[in-house]
PDB file of C-alpha atoms in Angstrom:
ATOM      1  CA  MET A 263     122.856  98.081  93.399  1.00 66.00           C
ATOM      2  CA  ASP A 264     119.757  97.308  95.398  1.00 84.00           C
ATOM      3  CA  ARG A 265     118.676  94.008  95.252  1.00 91.00           C
ATOM      4  CA  LEU A 266     116.002  92.290  92.305  1.00 96.00           C
ATOM      5  CA  CYS A 267     115.271  89.736  94.488  1.00 97.00           C
ATOM      6  CA  TYR A 268     114.947  87.761  97.447  1.00 98.00           C
ATOM      7  CA  THR A 269     116.215  84.055  98.541  1.00 97.00           C
ATOM      8  CA  PRO A 270     112.127  82.233 100.340  1.00 97.00           C
ATOM      9  CA  ARG A 271     114.318  82.826 103.300  1.00 97.00           C
ATOM     10  CA  GLU A 272     115.118  86.460 103.037  1.00 97.00           C
ATOM     11  CA  ALA A 273     111.663  87.183 102.672  1.00 97.00           C
ATOM     12  CA  ALA A 274     109.993  85.945 105.525  1.00 98.00           C
ATOM     13  CA  ALA A 275     112.510  88.187 107.233  1.00 97.00           C
ATOM     14  CA  LEU A 276     111.451  91.206 105.839  1.00 96.00           C
ATOM     15  CA  LEU A 277     108.655  89.862 106.504  1.00 96.00           C
ATOM     16  CA  SER A 278     108.451  89.191 109.514  1.00 96.00           C
ATOM     17  CA  VAL A 279     107.014  85.442 109.200  1.00 97.00           C
ATOM     18  CA  SER A 280     108.139  82.141 108.729  1.00 97.00           C
ATOM     19  CA  ARG A 281     109.919  80.400 105.798  1.00 97.00           C
ATOM     20  CA  THR A 282     106.908  78.068 105.763  1.00 97.00           C
ATOM     21  CA  LYS A 283     104.804  81.078 106.232  1.00 97.00           C
ATOM     22  CA  VAL A 284     106.101  82.533 102.619  1.00 98.00           C
ATOM     23  CA  TYR A 285     105.817  79.005 101.175  1.00 97.00           C
ATOM     24  CA  GLU A 286     102.635  79.366 101.956  1.00 97.00           C
ATOM     25  CA  LEU A 287     101.069  82.613 100.310  1.00 97.00           C
ATOM     26  CA  LEU A 288     104.126  80.525  97.373  1.00 97.00           C
ATOM     27  CA  ALA A 289     101.005  78.193  97.253  1.00 97.00           C
ATOM     28  CA  SER A 290      98.349  79.478  97.701  1.00 97.00           C
ATOM     29  CA  GLY A 291      99.068  82.096  94.405  1.00 96.00           C
ATOM     30  CA  GLN A 292      99.134  85.638  97.278  1.00 96.00           C
ATOM     31  CA  LEU A 293     103.137  85.081  96.306  1.00 97.00           C
ATOM     32  CA  ARG A 294     104.740  85.016  93.677  1.00 97.00           C
ATOM     33  CA  SER A 295     108.241  83.844  92.070  1.00 97.00           C
ATOM     34  CA  ILE A 296     110.326  83.339  89.841  1.00 97.00           C
ATOM     35  CA  ARG A 297     112.610  80.300  89.181  1.00 96.00           C
ATOM     36  CA  ILE A 298     116.603  81.232  88.143  1.00 95.00           C
ATOM     37  CA  GLY A 299     117.794  76.819  88.389  1.00 96.00           C
ATOM     38  CA  ARG A 300     116.724  75.125  91.273  1.00 96.00           C
ATOM     39  CA  SER A 301     116.262  78.797  93.047  1.00 96.00           C
ATOM     40  CA  ARG A 302     113.086  80.070  94.397  1.00 97.00           C
ATOM     41  CA  ARG A 303     113.534  83.926  94.372  1.00 98.00           C
ATOM     42  CA  ILE A 304     111.037  86.694  95.002  1.00 98.00           C
ATOM     43  CA  SER A 305     111.364  90.001  93.212  1.00 97.00           C
ATOM     44  CA  ALA A 306     111.532  93.224  95.526  1.00 97.00           C
ATOM     45  CA  ASP A 307     108.623  94.057  93.320  1.00 96.00           C
ATOM     46  CA  GLU A 308     106.173  91.708  94.431  1.00 97.00           C
ATOM     47  CA  LEU A 309     106.978  92.325  97.906  1.00 97.00           C
ATOM     48  CA  ARG A 310     106.291  95.627  97.093  1.00 95.00           C
ATOM     49  CA  ARG A 311     102.837  94.455  95.342  1.00 95.00           C
ATOM     50  CA  PHE A 312     102.281  91.419  98.393  1.00 95.00           C
ATOM     51  CA  ILE A 313     102.511  94.585 101.166  1.00 95.00           C
ATOM     52  CA  SER A 314      99.924  96.862  99.293  1.00 93.00           C
ATOM     53  CA  ALA A 315      97.906  94.677  98.727  1.00 93.00           C
ATOM     54  CA  GLN A 316      97.257  92.999 102.412  1.00 92.00           C
ATOM     55  CA  GLU A 317      96.891  97.451 103.337  1.00 89.00           C
ATOM     56  CA  GLY A 318      93.565  96.897 100.782  1.00 83.00           C
ATOM     57  CA  GLY A 319      95.913  98.856  97.918  1.00 60.00           C
ATOM     58  CA  VAL A 320      95.429  96.473  95.402  1.00 55.00           C
ATOM     59  CA  ALA A 321      93.542  93.006  94.531  1.00 52.00           C
ATOM     60  CA  ALA A 322      95.892  90.663  94.962  1.00 49.00           C
TER      61      ALA A 322
END
């Protein structure tokens, strides 16, 4: 099964940015996450949407 969600650290590695940058994107609403208990996760679909928006494919 493919991964459905990533931690902010894993998302940072996938996006080639710092973990701090991922938290800045989350705080600004440019990147959305879900909470599972006390953990924050970013869905694979959300990462795809974010990348597409950065390429100009979809409004963020």
